[in-house]
Amino acid sequence: MLKLKSLQIVPNRKALAQIPAGKVLINTINAHSFNTAQKDSLFAEALAKGDYLIPDGASIVKACRWLKAKSQPIERIAGWDLFTFEMERLNAQFESEHSGTKRRVMFMGSSERVLSLIREKAATIYPNLDIVTYSPPYKPEFSDEDNQAVIQAINDADPDLLWIGMTAPKQEKWAYSHWDELNIHCHVGTIGAVFDFFAGTAKRAPQWWQDHSLEWLYRLCTEPRRMWRRYVIGNPLFLWNILKEKGTPF
């Protein structure tokens, strides 16, 4: 069972710049993933043992404060914030180094349609980045052959930045379970919905909703069929899980 009190969580956006170069796994945590981890031991282990964990939810920030947790993040860091920070940094590195070789960014996950839109948009916004993509099969569980094909594609690409987008908890568990098989040297982020946000196939909440910690409500209003269980049931469940943790020793 995952305990919020003992997790090491990135405190703010500025701290993203302090993540060292090299092979680093960066996951996100929000109320939904915290709830899911209470009944999925592999997911809980993946979140707890990844290299960095960012608080993708005001609820996580507030709960850490209330629990007097080991980590005291001071602001929400959305998956989108991580994405734009890493992409802009890599794009700028090419310009500063005056190198003729573009940095390679790999997007693994989602459909070929979404990946095509990502390649098209990235060519305009991040012209110094070479974008490669891989769309894995759409199935609940990958076969051994599927896993090896994905691993081979990533290793062959040898990216300078890798994004994995297969929705939680699948993406985090996959990255964690196959970490030692990935012969890469870069930051790896599990960012789920950001693939669709960047591609334009899903719309992120307007800035006002984001600033007032209501992005979850915007998603519920715009996608009620898909999101009602996550928020209508999930939000009270998160409060219950935090109350239970409050009553347990550190």
XYZ file of C-alpha atoms in Angstrom:
250
model
C 0.000 0.000 0.000
C 1.374 3.400 -0.994
C 1.939 5.918 1.815
C 1.984 9.575 0.848
C 3.833 10.462 4.054
C 6.982 8.619 3.022
C 7.199 9.497 -0.672
C 9.946 11.706 -2.063
C 8.134 14.288 -4.214
C 9.563 17.105 -6.337
C 8.772 20.371 -4.485
C 8.245 22.863 -7.334
C 8.768 23.584 -11.030
C 12.194 25.133 -10.431
C 13.412 21.804 -9.067
C 12.909 20.203 -12.489
C 16.108 21.948 -13.588
C 18.014 20.098 -10.852
C 17.204 16.621 -12.160
C 20.574 15.270 -13.315
C 21.346 14.164 -16.838
C 21.353 10.473 -17.670
C 18.876 7.630 -17.404
C 16.166 8.946 -15.073
C 12.564 7.784 -14.648
C 10.069 10.558 -13.879
C 6.498 9.692 -12.883
C 3.549 11.788 -11.745
C 1.137 11.285 -8.865
C -2.396 12.607 -8.428
C -5.461 11.584 -6.452
C -6.506 8.991 -9.019
C -3.107 7.310 -9.210
C -2.805 7.362 -5.414
C -6.166 5.599 -5.133
C -5.196 3.062 -7.786
C -1.909 2.308 -6.051
C -3.753 1.277 -2.885
C -4.923 -1.898 -4.625
C -2.148 -2.374 -7.209
C 1.117 -3.324 -5.525
C 3.239 -3.172 -8.690
C 1.944 0.304 -9.459
C 2.662 1.404 -5.892
C 6.204 0.045 -6.189
C 6.713 1.776 -9.536
C 5.699 5.141 -8.083
C 7.701 4.729 -4.885
C 10.878 3.445 -6.554
C 11.006 5.612 -9.661
C 13.722 8.263 -9.641
C 11.484 11.339 -9.427
C 7.812 11.850 -8.618
C 6.009 15.072 -9.471
C 2.776 16.218 -7.773
C 0.257 16.404 -10.608
C -2.638 17.552 -8.455
C -3.405 20.245 -5.875
C -4.921 17.475 -3.759
C -1.498 15.845 -3.398
C 0.112 19.148 -2.384
C -2.572 19.823 0.246
C -2.580 16.243 1.554
C 1.203 16.269 2.042
C 0.862 19.440 4.092
C -1.972 18.035 6.204
C -0.193 14.735 6.805
C 3.096 16.505 7.646
C 4.655 14.241 5.047
C 8.373 13.854 4.440
C 7.992 15.854 1.221
C 6.259 19.216 1.231
C 5.627 20.219 -2.397
C 4.524 23.839 -2.666
C 2.793 23.730 -6.042
C 1.216 21.390 -8.531
C 3.455 20.303 -11.397
C 1.313 18.944 -14.198
C 2.558 16.385 -16.676
C 2.242 19.188 -19.224
C 4.684 21.313 -17.191
C 7.247 18.517 -17.217
C 6.714 18.019 -20.947
C 7.196 21.650 -21.934
C 10.191 22.074 -19.624
C 12.047 19.066 -21.026
C 11.186 19.818 -24.661
C 12.171 23.481 -24.439
C 15.417 22.657 -22.644
C 16.428 20.099 -25.262
C 15.425 22.369 -28.128
C 17.507 25.205 -26.647
C 20.534 22.955 -26.108
C 20.845 22.416 -29.839
C 20.960 26.175 -30.454
C 23.470 26.872 -27.683
C 25.861 24.130 -28.761
C 25.791 25.085 -32.464
C 25.731 21.402 -33.293
C 24.580 20.048 -36.615
C 22.917 17.036 -34.988
C 19.360 17.403 -33.754
C 18.354 15.979 -30.392
C 16.139 12.924 -30.710
C 12.869 12.685 -28.818
C 10.825 9.496 -28.848
C 7.104 9.225 -28.169
C 6.091 5.667 -27.312
C 2.374 5.043 -26.962
C -0.983 6.188 -28.316
C -2.340 5.681 -31.837
C -0.584 6.324 -35.118
C -3.052 9.155 -35.785
C -2.085 10.953 -32.584
C 1.610 10.319 -33.177
C 1.334 11.721 -36.701
C -0.161 14.929 -35.304
C 2.615 15.088 -32.705
C 5.303 14.803 -35.389
C 3.644 17.524 -37.440
C 3.229 19.972 -34.555
C 6.662 19.320 -33.037
C 8.339 20.101 -36.376
C 6.997 23.655 -36.047
C 7.275 24.271 -32.307
C 10.520 22.380 -31.669
C 12.432 22.551 -34.972
C 15.710 21.467 -33.379
C 14.313 18.120 -32.285
C 14.192 14.936 -34.314
C 10.910 13.208 -33.433
C 10.549 9.439 -33.625
C 7.435 7.526 -32.605
C 6.207 4.028 -31.859
C 2.591 2.932 -31.484
C 2.326 -0.270 -29.436
C -0.604 -2.688 -29.894
C -3.865 -1.709 -28.218
C -4.462 -4.476 -25.683
C -4.756 -4.714 -21.879
C -1.614 -6.822 -21.554
C 1.388 -7.027 -23.864
C 2.752 -10.407 -24.840
C 6.458 -11.159 -24.427
C 6.847 -10.519 -28.148
C 5.087 -7.153 -27.827
C 7.349 -6.143 -24.964
C 10.491 -7.117 -26.803
C 9.374 -5.193 -29.896
C 8.819 -2.040 -27.832
C 12.148 -2.426 -26.022
C 13.962 -2.994 -29.311
C 12.349 0.071 -30.887
C 13.397 2.265 -27.956
C 16.943 0.928 -27.856
C 17.335 1.286 -31.623
C 16.122 4.884 -31.459
C 18.600 5.696 -28.652
C 16.693 8.892 -27.799
C 17.831 11.953 -25.891
C 14.380 12.092 -24.287
C 11.682 9.431 -24.067
C 7.977 9.985 -23.417
C 5.740 7.035 -22.583
C 2.002 7.541 -22.954
C -0.200 4.503 -22.342
C -2.317 5.897 -19.452
C -1.814 5.091 -15.789
C -1.080 2.615 -14.323
C 0.006 0.728 -17.443
C 2.703 3.191 -18.496
C 4.363 3.410 -15.073
C 4.316 -0.344 -14.528
C 5.712 -0.998 -17.990
C 8.586 1.463 -17.613
C 9.440 0.191 -14.134
C 9.241 -3.499 -15.067
C 11.438 -3.121 -18.164
C 13.786 -0.423 -16.897
C 16.885 -2.600 -16.870
C 16.245 -3.705 -20.449
C 16.233 -0.156 -21.795
C 19.770 0.648 -22.938
C 19.276 4.398 -23.022
C 20.892 7.442 -21.442
C 18.032 9.916 -21.125
C 15.157 11.219 -19.052
C 11.988 9.112 -19.352
C 8.609 10.634 -18.501
C 5.290 8.799 -18.160
C 2.826 11.487 -19.179
C -0.362 9.824 -20.460
C -2.869 12.460 -21.570
C -0.163 14.927 -22.610
C 0.160 13.057 -25.913
C -3.441 14.014 -26.722
C -3.097 17.547 -25.367
C -0.068 18.240 -27.544
C -1.578 16.556 -30.590
C -4.785 18.552 -30.154
C -7.020 15.473 -29.961
C -7.993 16.466 -26.405
C -8.336 19.943 -24.965
C -6.707 20.974 -21.739
C -8.664 23.128 -19.301
C -8.439 26.909 -19.837
C -5.913 28.735 -17.676
C -8.474 30.016 -15.148
C -9.537 26.466 -14.310
C -5.894 25.420 -13.966
C -5.039 28.379 -11.731
C -7.928 27.565 -9.382
C -7.146 23.833 -9.132
C -10.276 22.945 -11.077
C -8.802 21.173 -14.069
C -10.371 17.950 -12.787
C -13.819 19.581 -12.834
C -13.304 20.809 -16.384
C -12.433 17.276 -17.499
C -15.492 15.939 -15.682
C -17.738 18.494 -17.394
C -16.299 17.890 -20.864
C -15.968 14.089 -20.609
C -18.582 12.995 -18.040
C -18.977 9.434 -19.320
C -15.287 8.710 -19.159
C -14.386 10.727 -16.087
C -17.320 10.456 -13.667
C -16.001 7.405 -11.867
C -12.517 8.903 -11.478
C -13.816 12.096 -9.862
C -17.317 11.522 -8.456
C -16.192 8.325 -6.733
C -12.440 8.896 -6.766
C -12.308 12.254 -4.970
C -14.187 11.049 -1.842
C -12.131 7.844 -1.958
C -8.927 9.894 -1.956
C -10.120 11.773 1.139
C -10.932 8.464 2.819
C -7.495 7.025 1.965
C -5.755 10.129 3.333
C -7.838 9.962 6.523
C -6.815 6.327 6.955
C -3.171 7.235 6.446
C -3.458 10.062 8.963
C -4.438 7.496 11.541
C -1.433 5.256 10.909
C 2.138 5.743 12.192
C 4.760 7.162 9.817
